[in-house]
XYZ file of C-alpha atoms in Angstrom:
408
model
C -86.075 46.976 0.183
C -83.651 44.349 1.532
C -82.114 41.773 -0.786
C -82.275 39.130 1.936
C -85.227 36.731 2.027
C -87.878 37.922 4.380
C -87.234 36.888 7.972
C -90.354 37.789 9.868
C -90.401 38.459 13.575
C -93.272 39.131 15.888
C -96.057 36.797 14.682
C -96.919 35.039 17.928
C -99.813 32.641 18.381
C -100.075 31.821 22.080
C -102.987 29.415 21.864
C -104.690 27.852 24.918
C -102.602 27.461 28.008
C -103.806 24.455 30.047
C -100.972 21.944 30.566
C -103.255 19.316 32.122
C -105.221 18.335 29.044
C -104.527 17.304 25.466
C -105.139 20.141 23.056
C -104.848 20.686 19.337
C -102.780 23.743 18.456
C -103.938 24.294 14.944
C -102.021 27.584 15.019
C -99.619 26.486 16.166
C -62.713 11.802 13.321
C -60.574 13.794 10.854
C -61.444 14.904 7.393
C -64.084 12.197 6.906
C -65.783 13.262 10.107
C -65.911 16.823 8.863
C -67.383 15.686 5.556
C -69.975 13.638 7.388
C -71.038 16.692 9.342
C -71.910 18.413 6.096
C -73.822 15.394 4.857
C -71.873 14.756 1.664
C -70.442 11.246 2.157
C -71.619 9.357 -0.937
C -73.340 6.039 -0.478
C -71.837 4.580 -3.635
C -69.831 5.450 -6.714
C -71.559 7.604 -9.273
C -72.195 4.573 -11.510
C -73.875 2.557 -8.735
C -77.472 2.904 -7.561
C -77.805 4.472 -4.131
C -79.707 2.550 -1.484
C -81.246 3.785 1.738
C -78.958 3.756 4.787
C -79.953 1.423 7.609
C -81.437 4.145 9.820
C -83.862 5.109 7.029
C -84.389 1.665 5.479
C -88.075 1.717 6.476
C -88.824 4.511 4.035
C -90.377 4.158 0.568
C -87.331 4.036 -1.703
C -89.183 4.979 -4.895
C -90.378 8.220 -3.292
C -86.892 9.444 -2.415
C -83.826 10.844 -4.162
C -80.807 9.645 -2.157
C -78.175 12.366 -2.215
C -76.002 10.938 0.589
C -76.165 8.982 3.830
C -77.502 12.085 5.569
C -79.651 13.648 2.833
C -82.681 12.167 1.074
C -85.187 14.229 -0.881
C -88.847 13.546 -1.590
C -89.495 13.146 -5.313
C -91.674 16.058 -6.480
C -94.346 13.752 -7.840
C -94.446 11.777 -4.582
C -95.482 14.764 -2.472
C -99.108 14.165 -3.407
C -102.120 16.310 -2.613
C -102.620 15.518 1.058
C -102.216 17.910 3.961
C -100.062 15.509 5.987
C -96.914 14.047 4.419
C -96.598 10.279 4.927
C -93.643 9.584 7.214
C -92.100 7.092 4.813
C -91.941 9.761 2.099
C -90.580 12.581 4.235
C -87.163 13.960 3.322
C -84.146 13.350 5.576
C -81.485 15.912 6.495
C -78.935 15.311 9.269
C -76.003 17.568 10.099
C -74.374 14.707 12.022
C -74.786 10.933 11.786
C -77.916 9.725 13.574
C -77.604 7.817 16.864
C -78.390 4.106 16.933
C -81.936 2.848 17.412
C -81.012 2.069 21.019
C -81.904 5.644 22.000
C -85.562 4.953 21.244
C -85.695 1.484 22.838
C -86.727 3.148 26.103
C -87.806 6.549 24.847
C -89.351 7.649 28.141
C -85.946 7.422 29.840
C -84.350 10.011 27.510
C -83.256 13.054 29.497
C -83.225 16.737 28.617
C -81.710 19.489 30.757
C -83.702 22.717 31.091
C -81.623 25.808 31.959
C -82.255 29.547 32.005
C -85.336 29.111 34.180
C -85.893 29.907 37.862
C -85.605 26.215 38.821
C -83.300 24.389 36.379
C -83.919 20.677 36.134
C -83.204 17.539 34.134
C -86.399 15.845 32.978
C -87.111 12.534 31.300
C -89.497 12.180 28.392
C -91.740 10.222 30.750
C -91.869 13.207 33.080
C -92.492 15.606 30.200
C -95.541 13.562 29.225
C -97.078 14.413 32.591
C -96.593 18.150 32.149
C -98.837 18.727 29.151
C -99.497 17.568 25.624
C -100.472 19.202 22.349
C -100.458 18.477 18.633
C -99.495 20.993 15.970
C -99.447 20.673 12.192
C -96.315 22.322 10.843
C -94.195 22.360 7.707
C -90.666 21.009 8.115
C -88.405 22.502 5.450
C -84.638 22.559 4.975
C -83.167 26.056 4.619
C -81.633 25.006 1.301
C -84.817 23.718 -0.299
C -84.630 25.080 -3.860
C -80.826 25.333 -3.840
C -80.574 23.414 -7.122
C -82.062 26.420 -8.934
C -79.240 28.822 -8.019
C -76.946 29.389 -11.040
C -73.784 30.133 -9.042
C -73.534 26.529 -7.793
C -74.240 27.065 -4.114
C -72.465 24.491 -1.972
C -74.551 21.869 -0.214
C -77.150 19.312 -1.176
C -78.797 20.238 -4.456
C -82.371 20.140 -3.250
C -85.130 20.889 -5.738
C -88.496 21.120 -3.962
C -88.458 17.878 -1.968
C -86.718 19.021 1.224
C -90.072 19.819 2.802
C -93.110 18.098 4.245
C -96.079 18.838 6.497
C -96.268 16.817 9.709
C -98.350 16.379 12.831
C -96.106 16.810 15.858
C -97.208 15.761 19.334
C -95.443 16.666 22.562
C -95.425 19.099 25.454
C -95.507 22.838 24.799
C -92.150 24.250 25.874
C -93.995 27.117 27.514
C -95.680 24.673 29.902
C -92.312 23.204 30.890
C -90.768 26.623 31.471
C -93.714 27.749 33.588
C -93.572 24.555 35.652
C -89.926 25.354 36.401
C -90.670 28.849 37.655
C -90.624 30.774 34.394
C -87.774 32.316 32.411
C -84.720 33.676 34.171
C -84.236 37.426 33.887
C -82.803 38.665 30.613
C -83.778 35.700 28.449
C -83.773 36.690 24.785
C -83.273 33.359 23.012
C -84.164 29.681 23.239
C -80.987 27.664 22.705
C -81.355 23.949 21.940
C -78.529 21.398 21.809
C -78.683 18.075 20.000
C -77.542 14.778 21.482
C -75.587 13.337 18.558
C -72.135 11.875 19.220
C -69.516 14.385 18.106
C -66.668 13.298 15.794
C -63.266 12.816 17.401
C -60.495 15.248 16.580
C -62.709 18.292 16.036
C -63.481 21.244 18.294
C -67.024 20.549 19.617
C -68.346 24.045 18.888
C -67.463 23.620 15.211
C -69.728 20.602 14.777
C -72.327 20.487 17.547
C -75.923 21.042 16.446
C -76.905 23.916 18.710
C -79.334 26.585 17.581
C -80.796 29.740 19.117
C -84.148 31.249 18.129
C -85.889 34.369 19.457
C -87.583 33.798 22.809
C -90.951 34.754 21.320
C -90.990 31.245 19.817
C -91.692 30.038 23.355
C -95.359 30.677 22.586
C -95.492 27.901 19.994
C -92.425 25.660 20.462
C -93.005 22.003 21.260
C -90.866 19.194 22.683
C -92.154 16.428 20.432
C -92.063 12.678 20.996
C -94.514 11.743 18.230
C -94.692 12.468 14.503
C -97.846 11.664 12.541
C -99.333 9.893 15.586
C -96.438 7.453 15.921
C -93.398 7.448 18.192
C -90.763 9.757 16.763
C -88.189 7.596 14.926
C -84.443 8.085 15.191
C -84.496 9.052 11.507
C -86.289 12.258 12.412
C -84.905 13.085 15.826
C -86.434 10.582 18.228
C -86.872 10.113 21.035
C -87.260 13.892 21.516
C -87.103 16.812 19.128
C -87.473 20.542 19.481
C -90.181 21.708 17.072
C -90.444 25.425 16.297
C -93.493 25.837 14.036
C -92.913 28.080 11.028
C -89.107 28.035 11.396
C -86.631 26.358 9.052
C -85.720 22.767 9.853
C -82.269 23.439 11.323
C -83.940 25.123 14.291
C -85.986 21.984 14.980
C -83.115 20.320 16.842
C -83.108 16.502 16.863
C -82.226 14.264 19.834
C -82.478 17.362 21.988
C -80.491 17.035 25.236
C -80.389 20.605 26.494
C -82.633 23.648 26.248
C -81.633 26.964 27.744
C -83.232 30.392 27.800
C -80.240 32.607 27.123
C -79.366 36.289 26.849
C -77.316 35.767 23.691
C -77.207 33.402 20.747
C -74.951 30.377 20.954
C -71.430 30.738 19.574
C -71.593 27.294 17.961
C -70.512 27.482 14.333
C -73.877 26.299 13.019
C -75.370 29.472 14.538
C -72.553 32.030 14.554
C -71.638 31.695 10.874
C -73.746 28.844 9.529
C -77.237 29.252 8.130
C -76.733 32.983 7.548
C -77.912 34.954 4.526
C -74.995 36.683 2.801
C -73.964 37.730 -0.682
C -72.245 35.242 -2.971
C -68.569 34.973 -2.025
C -69.046 36.412 1.474
C -68.249 34.400 4.609
C -70.824 33.823 7.320
C -70.931 36.130 10.347
C -73.180 36.680 13.397
C -74.469 40.039 12.140
C -76.106 38.495 9.055
C -79.773 37.398 8.982
C -80.244 33.939 10.455
C -82.449 31.270 8.903
C -85.318 31.505 11.327
C -88.894 32.067 10.136
C -89.799 30.668 6.732
C -91.137 32.816 3.911
C -94.279 32.282 1.843
C -93.831 29.626 -0.827
C -95.585 27.235 -3.216
C -94.865 24.862 -6.069
C -96.728 22.575 -8.468
C -96.685 18.815 -7.820
C -98.690 17.581 -10.847
C -98.653 17.378 -13.807
C -94.865 17.485 -14.154
C -93.985 16.444 -17.712
C -97.000 15.633 -19.876
C -100.679 16.441 -20.061
C -103.573 15.899 -22.398
C -105.547 18.298 -24.521
C -108.501 19.723 -22.659
C -109.182 19.678 -18.935
C -106.177 19.129 -16.665
C -106.085 19.226 -12.885
C -103.029 21.134 -11.640
C -101.999 20.311 -8.084
C -99.487 21.815 -5.680
C -98.718 22.811 -2.099
C -98.301 26.217 -0.466
C -97.492 27.595 2.977
C -96.831 30.887 4.710
C -94.253 29.967 7.343
C -95.604 31.562 10.515
C -98.469 33.315 8.724
C -101.677 31.786 7.363
C -102.230 31.722 3.617
C -104.681 33.960 1.817
C -104.558 32.594 -1.713
C -102.619 30.710 -4.375
C -102.585 31.663 -8.042
C -101.561 29.441 -10.952
C -100.353 30.396 -14.416
C -100.070 28.008 -17.368
C -98.231 30.514 -19.569
C -95.158 31.260 -17.482
C -96.688 34.039 -15.410
C -98.396 36.196 -18.027
C -101.891 35.335 -16.838
C -102.995 34.048 -13.433
C -106.035 32.269 -12.030
C -106.949 31.616 -8.413
C -106.555 27.990 -7.315
C -108.766 26.234 -4.781
C -107.451 24.904 -1.478
C -107.860 21.175 -0.852
C -108.523 19.423 2.428
C -108.857 20.840 5.931
C -107.076 23.938 7.148
C -104.734 22.710 9.892
C -103.584 26.183 10.860
C -101.041 28.799 9.840
C -97.994 26.535 10.202
C -99.337 23.776 7.947
C -99.275 23.763 4.182
C -102.377 23.933 2.019
C -102.617 21.644 -0.990
C -104.269 23.402 -3.923
C -105.805 22.549 -7.285
C -106.746 24.409 -10.449
C -108.765 22.952 -13.301
C -107.248 24.305 -16.523
C -108.083 23.736 -20.194
C -104.796 23.245 -22.046
C -104.172 23.321 -25.780
C -101.519 21.080 -27.431
C -97.967 22.371 -27.015
C -95.658 23.280 -24.157
C -97.007 25.047 -21.099
C -94.873 26.599 -18.368
C -96.880 26.073 -15.177
C -96.026 28.194 -12.153
C -97.706 29.080 -8.875
C -97.436 31.939 -6.432
C -98.835 32.151 -2.915
C -99.880 35.156 -0.876
C -100.185 35.092 2.910
C -102.740 36.795 5.111
C -100.438 39.793 5.631
C -100.131 40.438 1.903
C -96.667 38.934 1.398
C -96.492 37.342 -2.061
C -93.877 35.083 -3.569
C -91.512 37.125 -5.741
C -90.820 36.158 -9.312
C -87.055 35.860 -8.871
C -84.827 34.234 -6.277
C -82.589 36.267 -3.968
C -79.065 35.107 -4.808
C -77.001 34.281 -1.729
C -73.862 32.272 -0.989
C -75.467 29.140 0.433
C -78.635 29.056 -1.648
C -81.006 29.584 1.269
C -84.616 30.698 1.457
C -85.497 30.376 -2.254
C -89.163 31.166 -2.791
C -89.093 32.749 -6.248
C -91.967 31.327 -8.269
C -90.250 31.402 -11.673
C -87.578 28.808 -10.868
C -90.064 26.502 -9.190
C -92.255 26.049 -12.260
C -92.544 23.009 -14.538
C -92.751 22.697 -18.324
C -95.536 20.343 -19.419
C -95.967 18.978 -22.943
C -99.638 18.656 -23.883
C -100.718 16.415 -26.762
């Protein structure tokens, strides 16, 4: 059995195919510049409180842990028990500084170039809106969510569980756009998306550009989104146009998308060729290593987090299966010795969405280690332990994600 986190391939969900109507797809400069690319520029000295940067100032400050100008994490207790994550509580992760708000002032004028099709063309968002529209509920999760639990000190933002949220994305199915342009060119194996951020001066573009390739089978579910949670997509999260690949890690959901090409090979941009690759601790990234594409099955508890009371306690959490629907979630209040099935909360918004869950548990005074483990419809269950890897990617081990609650 491989030591790499599971990277599933082949779970397509084509869904309905009419581009003329709205449909709900329920399935579906120098050193400082380089530092900025990685998202580690501090907002303040360690002894000063960190405030929200201007481009994210509209968010709820108390619900976020501000790691840097480019990385903000949702507080575990602020995730709540709803299916859809409020936009003002959603985590932020940018590989490059966000553009100014001017790019969304006339969102319909934003242009994206479509290549690797029989009839390549540059389209505006306004034109895309006439080609089809759909809404999909999908989890957005950073590849490094859970990195803080790795003992070897994996480089990057030390996310706990808050680099994830479940959103409603609205836009045109990429498949509709490709078909309108004559279909894929011969030999297409990947969908390669390029972001529209300004690149830092003094650096080779391919070392910093946000350009990602995913298997062409994602064409069945990918979306060019201009709305998030029924509102215009803000610059903070990739507006005016973002590639959304349901069930895939966030890095593949390219923001400010300016170019999409169906290609025979993966891009040679650093973020793809060596970045976001699963490798052993101490090993450099390389194109032959597993790429952070499809997410694995995962869950964690969101309440209670520190204290509880003797007797009946309601234990809440969230769970998702990546590209596969969930079957069940189990909860243990004794560190994994005994398990009970939890109950799903709220509507099922499809295999790409998360399912909030709850378990009513009678707790005696003392400390209780509360953990959860999810199982998807194909029988894949969260493992107990993490899979150690250099960058701290893909952590879905249930043991690390638990909480210790003191009951009195």
